[in-house]
Amino acid sequence: FVRTVSPQEGHTVAVRFLVWGGVGGAPSGRGVLIPGSEKAFPATPQGISKCWERYSPLIHSICRAWPGFCSTLLVHLVDFVLSIEDHNTVEGFIDAASARKLLFLSAWIRLMLSQRFVVALDDAFSIRHGSVNGHRKDNSSSTELNLAEMDHLQRLGYPVYSLLDRFRRHLEQQSNDNVRSSKTTAGPTEDLRKTSRDILQSLQEILGSRQIHGFGYPGIQLLETNKKEIPESIPLEEKENSTYTPQSNARQKAMPQASGHMSLDEIEALLSDDDEEREESRAQVSAKCVNDDSDLATTETNNRIATTSGRPSWIRCKVWDPCAIGSLPGFP
């Protein structure tokens, strides 16, 4: 399969088979990494270890043949966890099927973030000094795993910073939901996002002192997939008091298409819109510089430019995650 299918097509098929199901005999809504047989794969450390042993060789083979598949698989595992927890939050409880899915999904995420997994992919990632992050090397028969080094995960293309920010926003949303629900219900609320909390803790431990919220961008407004689009009939006063433009509204309408299949012409059209806005912004900045006769290098002037042009001033990027053109790191 790996040798006969192109990586472009193979990524989609393999992710569905492993995570989402609906292909290759895997039932819809549950890939083979979430086994359905309670008898063969019980929801215990032994069942998790048995599942790892069965499917890890397949994952290793695909990851070696198709560069970037490790990152793709990890992001889809994370996305499945978040979607299940969002559904549970709406329902207000965790059913048995969801609990089993979260158990195996979190186990695979822990494995992919572990030193055991990266060393199995390439011996170059092995630690020669007998310890990882102050711990002994993993026992291959145990579900207790030592986390991999951040440098190793970055070489595999893992969007660690993006996933960290995504889990943080996910849990912040839960805090807001709990505040609203506490006004209408009595007693403590069940932690429906404990799985995310545990994964977030692992990511924070991997990053250590290198943790940076929002990629180090002050006041960054990250993508919210459930936000409604700005309506065409937005009131005039809101247009005047916001950064709304016809071009930005058109691009917002086109953004959902980016998650599917976009033609080259559509991608070029989006980039063209950005170029037009950038040129317009530059003209506004230049005009202000001439009128004010001020130094653009100062922070105060940059802030005035941001207010005038409706765009944030340029800042130095502290960290970044790699991603394919037309995609967002940390998102499928």
mmCIF file of N, CA and C in Angstrom, residues 3 8 10 30 46 60 92 101 104 108 130 146 156 158 164 174 184 214 228 243-244 251 278 281 308 317 322:
data_model
loop_
_atom_site.group_PDB
_atom_site.id
_atom_site.type_symbol
_atom_site.label_atom_id
_atom_site.label_comp_id
_atom_site.label_asym_id
_atom_site.label_seq_id
_atom_site.Cartn_x
_atom_site.Cartn_y
_atom_site.Cartn_z
ATOM 1 N N ARG A 3 3.888 1.662 -0.974
ATOM 2 C CA ARG A 3 4.708 1.810 -2.172
ATOM 3 C C ARG A 3 3.888 2.085 -3.415
ATOM 4 N N GLN A 8 -0.014 12.016 -1.295
ATOM 5 C CA GLN A 8 -1.171 12.898 -1.221
ATOM 6 C C GLN A 8 -2.452 12.110 -0.972
ATOM 7 N N GLY A 10 -2.467 8.856 -0.076
ATOM 8 C CA GLY A 10 -2.239 7.940 1.028
ATOM 9 C C GLY A 10 -2.489 8.564 2.390
ATOM 10 N N ARG A 30 -14.829 5.418 13.996
ATOM 11 C CA ARG A 30 -13.829 4.793 14.855
ATOM 12 C C ARG A 30 -12.824 4.044 14.004
ATOM 13 N N GLN A 46 -3.033 -3.162 29.868
ATOM 14 C CA GLN A 46 -2.684 -4.319 29.045
ATOM 15 C C GLN A 46 -3.334 -4.219 27.658
ATOM 16 N N HIS A 60 4.914 3.097 11.936
ATOM 17 C CA HIS A 60 6.334 3.360 11.700
ATOM 18 C C HIS A 60 6.666 3.245 10.205
ATOM 19 N N GLY A 92 -23.421 17.146 28.283
ATOM 20 C CA GLY A 92 -23.339 17.280 29.734
ATOM 21 C C GLY A 92 -22.845 16.043 30.455
ATOM 22 N N LYS A 101 -13.162 5.737 23.539
ATOM 23 C CA LYS A 101 -12.437 6.420 22.467
ATOM 24 C C LYS A 101 -11.374 7.353 23.042
ATOM 25 N N PHE A 104 -8.196 5.417 24.340
ATOM 26 C CA PHE A 104 -7.240 4.936 23.342
ATOM 27 C C PHE A 104 -6.627 6.090 22.547
ATOM 28 N N TRP A 108 -2.550 6.844 22.315
ATOM 29 C CA TRP A 108 -1.765 6.981 21.091
ATOM 30 C C TRP A 108 -1.052 8.327 21.030
ATOM 31 N N GLY A 130 21.481 7.136 28.703
ATOM 32 C CA GLY A 130 20.678 6.288 29.565
ATOM 33 C C GLY A 130 19.494 6.956 30.217
ATOM 34 N N ASN A 146 8.332 7.894 28.811
ATOM 35 C CA ASN A 146 9.086 9.132 28.973
ATOM 36 C C ASN A 146 8.874 10.005 27.750
ATOM 37 N N LEU A 156 10.648 15.980 13.488
ATOM 38 C CA LEU A 156 9.572 15.189 12.879
ATOM 39 C C LEU A 156 8.448 16.071 12.337
ATOM 40 N N TYR A 158 6.413 18.049 14.215
ATOM 41 C CA TYR A 158 5.278 18.185 15.126
ATOM 42 C C TYR A 158 4.986 19.674 15.384
ATOM 43 N N LEU A 164 -0.245 23.246 21.647
ATOM 44 C CA LEU A 164 -0.314 23.802 22.998
ATOM 45 C C LEU A 164 -1.338 24.933 23.056
ATOM 46 N N GLN A 174 -13.894 25.762 28.167
ATOM 47 C CA GLN A 174 -14.584 24.977 29.190
ATOM 48 C C GLN A 174 -14.782 25.801 30.452
ATOM 49 N N THR A 184 -26.855 28.187 36.672
ATOM 50 C CA THR A 184 -28.143 27.517 36.511
ATOM 51 C C THR A 184 -28.209 26.164 37.193
ATOM 52 N N GLY A 214 0.556 31.890 22.229
ATOM 53 C CA GLY A 214 0.250 32.561 20.972
ATOM 54 C C GLY A 214 1.466 32.856 20.128
ATOM 55 N N LYS A 228 -19.101 32.617 13.730
ATOM 56 C CA LYS A 228 -19.951 32.898 12.595
ATOM 57 C C LYS A 228 -19.300 33.940 11.707
ATOM 58 N N THR A 243 -12.450 46.601 11.675
ATOM 59 C CA THR A 243 -11.526 46.427 10.548
ATOM 60 C C THR A 243 -12.219 45.763 9.372
ATOM 61 N N TYR A 244 -13.535 45.825 9.336
ATOM 62 C CA TYR A 244 -14.307 45.191 8.264
ATOM 63 C C TYR A 244 -14.012 45.862 6.926
ATOM 64 N N ARG A 251 -12.783 37.127 1.894
ATOM 65 C CA ARG A 251 -11.805 36.118 2.257
ATOM 66 C C ARG A 251 -12.322 35.212 3.367
ATOM 67 N N ARG A 278 -2.399 44.757 1.434
ATOM 68 C CA ARG A 278 -1.077 45.129 1.919
ATOM 69 C C ARG A 278 -0.593 46.421 1.281
ATOM 70 N N SER A 281 -2.485 49.276 2.804
ATOM 71 C CA SER A 281 -1.992 49.553 4.145
ATOM 72 C C SER A 281 -0.665 50.299 4.095
ATOM 73 N N THR A 308 -4.205 53.180 12.813
ATOM 74 C CA THR A 308 -4.634 53.835 11.584
ATOM 75 C C THR A 308 -4.930 52.837 10.482
ATOM 76 N N CYS A 317 9.170 37.365 14.936
ATOM 77 C CA CYS A 317 8.584 36.061 15.246
ATOM 78 C C CYS A 317 9.531 35.298 16.158
ATOM 79 N N PRO A 322 6.083 24.507 11.344
ATOM 80 C CA PRO A 322 5.953 24.309 9.890
ATOM 81 C C PRO A 322 4.563 23.816 9.536
#
